[in-house]
Amino acid sequence: SDLEAPEMLYLTLDKNAGDDIPRILFFAEPGTIEINTTLKNFVFDAKISGSSVQKKLEEFKGITSQFNDQNLELIKAKFDAQKSGDSALISKVNEDSDNLLRRKYLYAINFAMNNKDSEIAPYIALSEIYNANIKYLDTIYNALPKEIASSKYGKKLETYINKRKEEEN
């Protein structure tokens, strides 16, 4: 069937890999999407073109990978602090971790708000910050133009928000 609106899809390489089937995750949209890669590094070498939403996703992932790198450094620092029994350092690393998580969430919220005219906004709300305070998810959803709010991910975000509100009451 033809794709009517942007949607997250997987391209898999079935090389009898069992459970470890390599998958390229990409945002497809109507029109031609081109994916170039190698067999050796199927996922890591993938270059995707022809999708404006994919371009926005790559921009978002570029920044969030920096947050993930910083988080790994903090996990190592916490491990080292616990090993040495330095409670002041453990507290400092915990505080730094909380601040990093807050920055990551604020970045995702701002990115979604700045890209509210794209299906990337509700997708990020659902995939990256689904456990954020409901008021932030509501703010993102309410900022979406009608055509994005009525898209696949816009509808999923609305359903998710309503479900969370029911659970919290």
Short mmCIF file of N, CA and C in Angstrom, two decimals:
data_model
loop_
_atom_site.label_atom_id
_atom_site.label_comp_id
_atom_site.label_asym_id
_atom_site.label_seq_id
_atom_site.Cartn_x
_atom_site.Cartn_y
_atom_site.Cartn_z
N SER A 1 0.84 -1.19 0.00
CA SER A 1 0.00 0.00 0.00
C SER A 1 0.88 1.25 0.00
N ASP A 2 0.34 2.33 -0.53
CA ASP A 2 1.08 3.59 -0.60
C ASP A 2 1.05 4.30 0.74
N LEU A 3 2.12 5.00 1.02
CA LEU A 3 2.23 5.78 2.24
C LEU A 3 1.50 7.11 2.02
N GLU A 4 0.59 7.44 2.91
CA GLU A 4 -0.19 8.67 2.75
C GLU A 4 0.37 9.83 3.58
N ALA A 5 1.13 9.51 4.61
CA ALA A 5 1.67 10.53 5.50
C ALA A 5 2.98 10.01 6.08
N PRO A 6 3.83 10.91 6.61
CA PRO A 6 5.08 10.46 7.20
C PRO A 6 4.86 9.41 8.29
N GLU A 7 5.73 8.40 8.27
CA GLU A 7 5.60 7.32 9.24
C GLU A 7 6.97 6.68 9.48
N MET A 8 7.20 6.30 10.73
CA MET A 8 8.44 5.62 11.10
C MET A 8 8.37 4.18 10.60
N LEU A 9 9.39 3.77 9.84
CA LEU A 9 9.45 2.41 9.31
C LEU A 9 10.82 1.81 9.61
N TYR A 10 10.91 0.49 9.44
CA TYR A 10 12.17 -0.23 9.60
C TYR A 10 12.53 -0.87 8.27
N LEU A 11 13.79 -0.82 7.93
CA LEU A 11 14.32 -1.59 6.81
C LEU A 11 15.22 -2.64 7.45
N THR A 12 14.90 -3.92 7.23
CA THR A 12 15.67 -4.98 7.87
C THR A 12 16.51 -5.73 6.85
N LEU A 13 17.58 -6.29 7.32
CA LEU A 13 18.46 -7.13 6.51
C LEU A 13 18.39 -8.52 7.12
N ASP A 14 17.73 -9.42 6.43
CA ASP A 14 17.59 -10.79 6.93
C ASP A 14 18.71 -11.63 6.35
N LYS A 15 19.75 -11.77 7.12
CA LYS A 15 20.88 -12.59 6.67
C LYS A 15 21.03 -13.78 7.61
N ASN A 16 19.87 -14.39 7.91
CA ASN A 16 19.82 -15.54 8.83
C ASN A 16 20.50 -15.21 10.15
N ALA A 17 20.21 -14.02 10.66
CA ALA A 17 20.87 -13.54 11.87
C ALA A 17 20.14 -13.95 13.14
N GLY A 18 19.08 -14.71 13.02
CA GLY A 18 18.34 -15.09 14.22
C GLY A 18 17.63 -13.90 14.81
N ASP A 19 17.81 -13.69 16.12
CA ASP A 19 17.15 -12.57 16.80
C ASP A 19 17.86 -11.25 16.56
N ASP A 20 19.09 -11.31 16.09
CA ASP A 20 19.90 -10.11 15.93
C ASP A 20 19.81 -9.59 14.49
N ILE A 21 18.60 -9.25 14.07
CA ILE A 21 18.39 -8.77 12.70
C ILE A 21 18.66 -7.27 12.68
N PRO A 22 19.64 -6.83 11.87
CA PRO A 22 19.92 -5.40 11.81
C PRO A 22 18.75 -4.64 11.17
N ARG A 23 18.41 -3.49 11.77
CA ARG A 23 17.29 -2.68 11.30
C ARG A 23 17.70 -1.22 11.17
N ILE A 24 17.32 -0.63 10.06
CA ILE A 24 17.49 0.81 9.88
C ILE A 24 16.13 1.43 10.16
N LEU A 25 16.08 2.28 11.17
CA LEU A 25 14.86 2.99 11.53
C LEU A 25 14.87 4.31 10.75
N PHE A 26 13.78 4.61 10.03
CA PHE A 26 13.76 5.86 9.27
C PHE A 26 12.33 6.38 9.15
N PHE A 27 12.24 7.69 8.96
CA PHE A 27 10.96 8.35 8.76
C PHE A 27 10.70 8.41 7.27
N ALA A 28 9.76 7.60 6.82
CA ALA A 28 9.36 7.61 5.41
C ALA A 28 8.24 8.63 5.23
N GLU A 29 8.12 9.14 4.04
CA GLU A 29 7.01 10.02 3.71
C GLU A 29 6.70 9.83 2.23
N PRO A 30 5.53 10.28 1.79
CA PRO A 30 5.18 10.09 0.38
C PRO A 30 6.27 10.63 -0.54
N GLY A 31 6.55 9.90 -1.59
CA GLY A 31 7.61 10.29 -2.52
C GLY A 31 8.71 9.24 -2.49
N THR A 32 9.85 9.60 -3.02
CA THR A 32 10.97 8.68 -3.10
C THR A 32 11.93 8.88 -1.94
N ILE A 33 12.20 7.82 -1.23
CA ILE A 33 13.18 7.83 -0.13
C ILE A 33 14.34 6.96 -0.60
N GLU A 34 15.55 7.47 -0.46
CA GLU A 34 16.73 6.72 -0.88
C GLU A 34 17.55 6.36 0.34
N ILE A 35 17.89 5.08 0.46
CA ILE A 35 18.72 4.60 1.56
C ILE A 35 19.93 3.91 0.96
N ASN A 36 21.10 4.43 1.28
CA ASN A 36 22.36 3.82 0.84
C ASN A 36 23.11 3.33 2.06
N THR A 37 23.65 2.11 1.97
CA THR A 37 24.39 1.54 3.09
C THR A 37 25.32 0.46 2.56
N THR A 38 26.00 -0.20 3.49
CA THR A 38 26.87 -1.33 3.13
C THR A 38 26.37 -2.57 3.86
N LEU A 39 26.73 -3.72 3.35
CA LEU A 39 26.36 -4.96 4.04
C LEU A 39 27.12 -5.09 5.34
N LYS A 40 28.39 -4.69 5.33
CA LYS A 40 29.24 -4.86 6.50
C LYS A 40 28.74 -4.06 7.71
N ASN A 41 28.38 -2.82 7.48
CA ASN A 41 27.89 -1.94 8.56
C ASN A 41 26.51 -1.42 8.20
N PHE A 42 25.59 -2.34 8.04
CA PHE A 42 24.25 -2.05 7.51
C PHE A 42 23.59 -0.86 8.19
N VAL A 43 23.54 -0.86 9.51
CA VAL A 43 22.85 0.20 10.24
C VAL A 43 23.70 1.47 10.32
N PHE A 44 24.97 1.33 10.67
CA PHE A 44 25.82 2.49 10.93
C PHE A 44 26.19 3.27 9.68
N ASP A 45 26.25 2.60 8.53
CA ASP A 45 26.61 3.29 7.29
C ASP A 45 25.41 3.86 6.55
N ALA A 46 24.22 3.67 7.07
CA ALA A 46 23.01 4.10 6.37
C ALA A 46 22.96 5.61 6.18
N LYS A 47 22.72 6.01 4.95
CA LYS A 47 22.51 7.42 4.60
C LYS A 47 21.13 7.49 3.96
N ILE A 48 20.26 8.30 4.53
CA ILE A 48 18.86 8.37 4.10
C ILE A 48 18.58 9.75 3.53
N SER A 49 17.97 9.79 2.36
CA SER A 49 17.61 11.08 1.76
C SER A 49 16.20 11.01 1.18
N GLY A 50 15.60 12.18 1.00
CA GLY A 50 14.27 12.25 0.41
C GLY A 50 13.16 12.44 1.42
N SER A 51 13.50 12.61 2.70
CA SER A 51 12.49 12.79 3.74
C SER A 51 12.87 13.98 4.62
N SER A 52 12.04 15.01 4.60
CA SER A 52 12.31 16.19 5.44
C SER A 52 12.15 15.86 6.92
N VAL A 53 11.23 14.94 7.24
CA VAL A 53 11.03 14.56 8.64
C VAL A 53 12.24 13.76 9.13
N GLN A 54 12.80 12.91 8.28
CA GLN A 54 14.01 12.16 8.63
C GLN A 54 15.16 13.11 8.92
N LYS A 55 15.26 14.17 8.14
CA LYS A 55 16.32 15.17 8.34
C LYS A 55 16.19 15.80 9.73
N LYS A 56 14.95 16.11 10.12
CA LYS A 56 14.71 16.68 11.45
C LYS A 56 15.03 15.66 12.54
N LEU A 57 14.68 14.40 12.30
CA LEU A 57 14.99 13.35 13.27
C LEU A 57 16.50 13.22 13.46
N GLU A 58 17.25 13.26 12.36
CA GLU A 58 18.71 13.17 12.44
C GLU A 58 19.30 14.36 13.19
N GLU A 59 18.73 15.54 12.97
CA GLU A 59 19.17 16.74 13.70
C GLU A 59 18.94 16.54 15.20
N PHE A 60 17.76 16.06 15.56
CA PHE A 60 17.42 15.81 16.95
C PHE A 60 18.35 14.77 17.56
N LYS A 61 18.54 13.65 16.86
CA LYS A 61 19.38 12.55 17.36
C LYS A 61 20.84 12.99 17.51
N GLY A 62 21.29 13.90 16.65
CA GLY A 62 22.66 14.41 16.75
C GLY A 62 22.91 15.07 18.10
N ILE A 63 21.96 15.86 18.55
CA ILE A 63 22.10 16.54 19.84
C ILE A 63 21.88 15.56 20.99
N THR A 64 20.86 14.71 20.89
CA THR A 64 20.58 13.80 22.00
C THR A 64 21.69 12.77 22.18
N SER A 65 22.44 12.47 21.13
CA SER A 65 23.57 11.55 21.31
C SER A 65 24.64 12.19 22.20
N GLN A 66 24.74 13.52 22.15
CA GLN A 66 25.68 14.22 23.04
C GLN A 66 25.22 14.09 24.49
N PHE A 67 23.91 14.19 24.71
CA PHE A 67 23.37 13.99 26.06
C PHE A 67 23.67 12.56 26.53
N ASN A 68 23.50 11.60 25.64
CA ASN A 68 23.76 10.20 25.99
C ASN A 68 25.23 9.97 26.33
N ASP A 69 26.13 10.61 25.58
CA ASP A 69 27.56 10.50 25.87
C ASP A 69 27.87 11.07 27.26
N GLN A 70 27.27 12.23 27.55
CA GLN A 70 27.48 12.85 28.87
C GLN A 70 26.93 11.96 29.97
N ASN A 71 25.80 11.30 29.70
CA ASN A 71 25.21 10.41 30.69
C ASN A 71 26.13 9.22 30.97
N LEU A 72 26.74 8.67 29.93
CA LEU A 72 27.68 7.56 30.12
C LEU A 72 28.86 7.99 30.98
N GLU A 73 29.35 9.22 30.75
CA GLU A 73 30.45 9.74 31.57
C GLU A 73 30.02 9.86 33.03
N LEU A 74 28.79 10.30 33.26
CA LEU A 74 28.28 10.44 34.63
C LEU A 74 28.08 9.08 35.30
N ILE A 75 27.66 8.08 34.54
CA ILE A 75 27.51 6.73 35.09
C ILE A 75 28.87 6.21 35.55
N LYS A 76 29.88 6.43 34.73
CA LYS A 76 31.25 6.01 35.10
C LYS A 76 31.72 6.77 36.33
N ALA A 77 31.48 8.09 36.36
CA ALA A 77 31.89 8.90 37.50
C ALA A 77 31.19 8.44 38.78
N LYS A 78 29.91 8.09 38.67
CA LYS A 78 29.17 7.62 39.84
C LYS A 78 29.73 6.28 40.32
N PHE A 79 30.01 5.40 39.39
CA PHE A 79 30.60 4.10 39.73
C PHE A 79 31.93 4.29 40.46
N ASP A 80 32.78 5.16 39.92
CA ASP A 80 34.09 5.43 40.54
C ASP A 80 33.92 6.06 41.93
N ALA A 81 32.95 6.98 42.05
CA ALA A 81 32.71 7.63 43.35
C ALA A 81 32.20 6.63 44.38
N GLN A 82 31.33 5.70 43.95
CA GLN A 82 30.82 4.68 44.86
C GLN A 82 31.93 3.73 45.28
N LYS A 83 32.81 3.41 44.33
CA LYS A 83 33.92 2.50 44.62
C LYS A 83 34.86 3.12 45.66
N SER A 84 35.06 4.43 45.56
CA SER A 84 35.96 5.09 46.51
C SER A 84 35.24 5.50 47.80
N GLY A 85 33.91 5.38 47.82
CA GLY A 85 33.15 5.71 49.02
C GLY A 85 33.03 7.20 49.27
N ASP A 86 33.21 8.01 48.25
CA ASP A 86 33.16 9.47 48.37
C ASP A 86 31.71 9.95 48.27
N SER A 87 31.06 10.11 49.43
CA SER A 87 29.63 10.45 49.44
C SER A 87 29.35 11.85 48.87
N ALA A 88 30.27 12.78 49.08
CA ALA A 88 30.08 14.13 48.53
C ALA A 88 30.11 14.08 47.00
N LEU A 89 31.03 13.29 46.46
CA LEU A 89 31.14 13.16 45.00
C LEU A 89 29.92 12.42 44.44
N ILE A 90 29.45 11.41 45.16
CA ILE A 90 28.25 10.68 44.73
C ILE A 90 27.07 11.65 44.63
N SER A 91 26.90 12.50 45.65
CA SER A 91 25.82 13.49 45.64
C SER A 91 25.95 14.45 44.46
N LYS A 92 27.18 14.89 44.21
CA LYS A 92 27.44 15.82 43.10
C LYS A 92 27.11 15.16 41.76
N VAL A 93 27.51 13.91 41.58
CA VAL A 93 27.24 13.20 40.32
C VAL A 93 25.74 12.97 40.16
N ASN A 94 25.05 12.64 41.26
CA ASN A 94 23.59 12.47 41.20
C ASN A 94 22.90 13.77 40.78
N GLU A 95 23.37 14.88 41.34
CA GLU A 95 22.83 16.19 40.99
C GLU A 95 23.10 16.51 39.51
N ASP A 96 24.32 16.21 39.07
CA ASP A 96 24.67 16.43 37.66
C ASP A 96 23.81 15.57 36.73
N SER A 97 23.52 14.35 37.15
CA SER A 97 22.67 13.45 36.36
C SER A 97 21.25 14.00 36.25
N ASP A 98 20.73 14.49 37.38
CA ASP A 98 19.38 15.09 37.37
C ASP A 98 19.33 16.31 36.45
N ASN A 99 20.37 17.15 36.52
CA ASN A 99 20.43 18.34 35.66
C ASN A 99 20.52 17.96 34.18
N LEU A 100 21.29 16.92 33.88
CA LEU A 100 21.43 16.47 32.50
C LEU A 100 20.09 15.96 31.97
N LEU A 101 19.39 15.18 32.79
CA LEU A 101 18.08 14.67 32.38
C LEU A 101 17.11 15.83 32.13
N ARG A 102 17.14 16.82 33.01
CA ARG A 102 16.29 18.00 32.85
C ARG A 102 16.61 18.72 31.54
N ARG A 103 17.91 18.90 31.25
CA ARG A 103 18.32 19.56 30.00
C ARG A 103 17.88 18.76 28.78
N LYS A 104 17.99 17.43 28.87
CA LYS A 104 17.59 16.56 27.75
C LYS A 104 16.09 16.71 27.48
N TYR A 105 15.30 16.72 28.54
CA TYR A 105 13.85 16.87 28.40
C TYR A 105 13.50 18.25 27.84
N LEU A 106 14.14 19.29 28.37
CA LEU A 106 13.86 20.64 27.87
C LEU A 106 14.24 20.78 26.41
N TYR A 107 15.36 20.16 26.02
CA TYR A 107 15.76 20.20 24.61
C TYR A 107 14.69 19.53 23.75
N ALA A 108 14.22 18.36 24.18
CA ALA A 108 13.20 17.62 23.41
C ALA A 108 11.90 18.42 23.32
N ILE A 109 11.49 19.03 24.41
CA ILE A 109 10.26 19.83 24.42
C ILE A 109 10.42 21.02 23.48
N ASN A 110 11.54 21.73 23.59
CA ASN A 110 11.78 22.89 22.72
C ASN A 110 11.87 22.48 21.25
N PHE A 111 12.52 21.35 20.97
CA PHE A 111 12.64 20.87 19.60
C PHE A 111 11.25 20.57 19.04
N ALA A 112 10.43 19.90 19.83
CA ALA A 112 9.06 19.59 19.38
C ALA A 112 8.27 20.87 19.14
N MET A 113 8.37 21.83 20.05
CA MET A 113 7.63 23.09 19.89
C MET A 113 8.12 23.87 18.66
N ASN A 114 9.43 23.88 18.44
CA ASN A 114 10.00 24.60 17.30
C ASN A 114 9.70 23.90 15.98
N ASN A 115 9.30 22.64 16.03
CA ASN A 115 8.99 21.87 14.82
C ASN A 115 7.55 21.37 14.84
N LYS A 116 6.67 22.17 15.43
CA LYS A 116 5.27 21.76 15.59
C LYS A 116 4.55 21.57 14.26
N ASP A 117 5.08 22.12 13.19
CA ASP A 117 4.46 21.97 11.86
C ASP A 117 4.89 20.69 11.17
N SER A 118 5.58 19.83 11.89
CA SER A 118 6.08 18.57 11.34
C SER A 118 5.63 17.40 12.21
N GLU A 119 5.48 16.24 11.58
CA GLU A 119 5.12 15.02 12.32
C GLU A 119 6.19 14.63 13.33
N ILE A 120 7.36 15.25 13.25
CA ILE A 120 8.44 14.94 14.19
C ILE A 120 8.04 15.36 15.61
N ALA A 121 7.23 16.42 15.75
CA ALA A 121 6.88 16.94 17.08
C ALA A 121 6.12 15.91 17.92
N PRO A 122 4.98 15.38 17.44
CA PRO A 122 4.30 14.38 18.27
C PRO A 122 5.11 13.09 18.39
N TYR A 123 5.89 12.76 17.37
CA TYR A 123 6.71 11.55 17.44
C TYR A 123 7.74 11.66 18.57
N ILE A 124 8.41 12.79 18.68
CA ILE A 124 9.40 13.00 19.74
C ILE A 124 8.71 12.97 21.11
N ALA A 125 7.55 13.59 21.21
CA ALA A 125 6.82 13.57 22.49
C ALA A 125 6.52 12.14 22.92
N LEU A 126 6.15 11.29 21.96
CA LEU A 126 5.80 9.90 22.28
C LEU A 126 7.02 9.01 22.48
N SER A 127 8.07 9.24 21.74
CA SER A 127 9.20 8.30 21.78
C SER A 127 10.31 8.72 22.73
N GLU A 128 10.44 10.01 23.00
CA GLU A 128 11.58 10.49 23.79
C GLU A 128 11.21 11.02 25.17
N ILE A 129 10.04 11.62 25.30
CA ILE A 129 9.68 12.26 26.57
C ILE A 129 8.29 11.86 27.05
N TYR A 130 7.90 10.64 26.74
CA TYR A 130 6.56 10.15 27.08
C TYR A 130 6.28 10.20 28.58
N ASN A 131 7.32 10.10 29.40
CA ASN A 131 7.10 10.13 30.86
C ASN A 131 7.33 11.51 31.47
N ALA A 132 7.39 12.53 30.62
CA ALA A 132 7.50 13.91 31.11
C ALA A 132 6.20 14.31 31.78
N ASN A 133 6.26 15.39 32.52
CA ASN A 133 5.05 15.94 33.14
C ASN A 133 3.99 16.12 32.06
N ILE A 134 2.78 15.72 32.37
CA ILE A 134 1.68 15.74 31.39
C ILE A 134 1.44 17.14 30.84
N LYS A 135 1.73 18.18 31.63
CA LYS A 135 1.48 19.55 31.14
C LYS A 135 2.38 19.88 29.95
N TYR A 136 3.59 19.30 29.90
CA TYR A 136 4.48 19.55 28.76
C TYR A 136 3.98 18.84 27.51
N LEU A 137 3.51 17.61 27.69
CA LEU A 137 2.96 16.87 26.55
C LEU A 137 1.71 17.57 26.03
N ASP A 138 0.89 18.06 26.95
CA ASP A 138 -0.31 18.81 26.59
C ASP A 138 0.05 20.07 25.81
N THR A 139 1.08 20.77 26.27
CA THR A 139 1.52 22.00 25.60
C THR A 139 1.95 21.70 24.17
N ILE A 140 2.71 20.63 24.00
CA ILE A 140 3.15 20.24 22.65
C ILE A 140 1.93 19.92 21.79
N TYR A 141 1.04 19.08 22.32
CA TYR A 141 -0.13 18.68 21.54
C TYR A 141 -0.99 19.89 21.15
N ASN A 142 -1.23 20.78 22.10
CA ASN A 142 -2.09 21.94 21.84
C ASN A 142 -1.46 22.94 20.87
N ALA A 143 -0.14 22.88 20.70
CA ALA A 143 0.55 23.77 19.76
C ALA A 143 0.52 23.23 18.32
N LEU A 144 0.17 21.95 18.16
CA LEU A 144 0.19 21.34 16.83
C LEU A 144 -0.91 21.92 15.94
N PRO A 145 -0.56 22.25 14.68
CA PRO A 145 -1.61 22.65 13.75
C PRO A 145 -2.55 21.46 13.49
N LYS A 146 -3.73 21.75 13.01
CA LYS A 146 -4.77 20.72 12.85
C LYS A 146 -4.27 19.51 12.04
N GLU A 147 -3.56 19.76 10.93
CA GLU A 147 -3.14 18.63 10.09
C GLU A 147 -2.11 17.73 10.78
N ILE A 148 -1.32 18.29 11.68
CA ILE A 148 -0.35 17.48 12.43
C ILE A 148 -1.07 16.78 13.59
N ALA A 149 -1.97 17.49 14.26
CA ALA A 149 -2.74 16.89 15.36
C ALA A 149 -3.59 15.72 14.87
N SER A 150 -4.02 15.77 13.61
CA SER A 150 -4.85 14.68 13.07
C SER A 150 -4.03 13.63 12.32
N SER A 151 -2.70 13.76 12.37
CA SER A 151 -1.82 12.76 11.74
C SER A 151 -1.72 11.53 12.64
N LYS A 152 -1.08 10.49 12.15
CA LYS A 152 -0.92 9.25 12.92
C LYS A 152 -0.34 9.52 14.31
N TYR A 153 0.78 10.23 14.38
CA TYR A 153 1.44 10.46 15.66
C TYR A 153 0.73 11.53 16.48
N GLY A 154 0.05 12.47 15.83
CA GLY A 154 -0.76 13.45 16.55
C GLY A 154 -1.90 12.77 17.29
N LYS A 155 -2.58 11.85 16.61
CA LYS A 155 -3.68 11.10 17.23
C LYS A 155 -3.17 10.21 18.36
N LYS A 156 -2.02 9.57 18.13
CA LYS A 156 -1.44 8.71 19.18
C LYS A 156 -1.08 9.53 20.41
N LEU A 157 -0.54 10.73 20.18
CA LEU A 157 -0.18 11.60 21.31
C LEU A 157 -1.44 12.01 22.08
N GLU A 158 -2.49 12.37 21.37
CA GLU A 158 -3.75 12.75 22.03
C GLU A 158 -4.28 11.59 22.87
N THR A 159 -4.30 10.39 22.30
CA THR A 159 -4.77 9.20 23.02
C THR A 159 -3.91 8.95 24.25
N TYR A 160 -2.60 9.06 24.09
CA TYR A 160 -1.67 8.83 25.19
C TYR A 160 -1.90 9.84 26.32
N ILE A 161 -2.04 11.11 25.96
CA ILE A 161 -2.27 12.15 26.97
C ILE A 161 -3.57 11.88 27.72
N ASN A 162 -4.63 11.55 26.99
CA ASN A 162 -5.92 11.27 27.64
C ASN A 162 -5.82 10.08 28.59
N LYS A 163 -5.08 9.05 28.17
CA LYS A 163 -4.89 7.86 29.02
C LYS A 163 -4.12 8.23 30.29
N ARG A 164 -3.05 9.02 30.13
CA ARG A 164 -2.27 9.45 31.30
C ARG A 164 -3.12 10.27 32.26
N LYS A 165 -3.96 11.16 31.71
CA LYS A 165 -4.82 11.99 32.56
C LYS A 165 -5.80 11.13 33.34
N GLU A 166 -6.36 10.11 32.69
CA GLU A 166 -7.28 9.19 33.37
C GLU A 166 -6.56 8.46 34.50
N GLU A 167 -5.34 7.99 34.23
CA GLU A 167 -4.58 7.24 35.24
C GLU A 167 -4.20 8.11 36.42
N GLU A 168 -3.97 9.41 36.17
CA GLU A 168 -3.54 10.31 37.24
C GLU A 168 -4.70 10.80 38.09
N ASN A 169 -5.93 10.61 37.60
CA ASN A 169 -7.10 11.05 38.38
C ASN A 169 -7.67 9.93 39.20
#
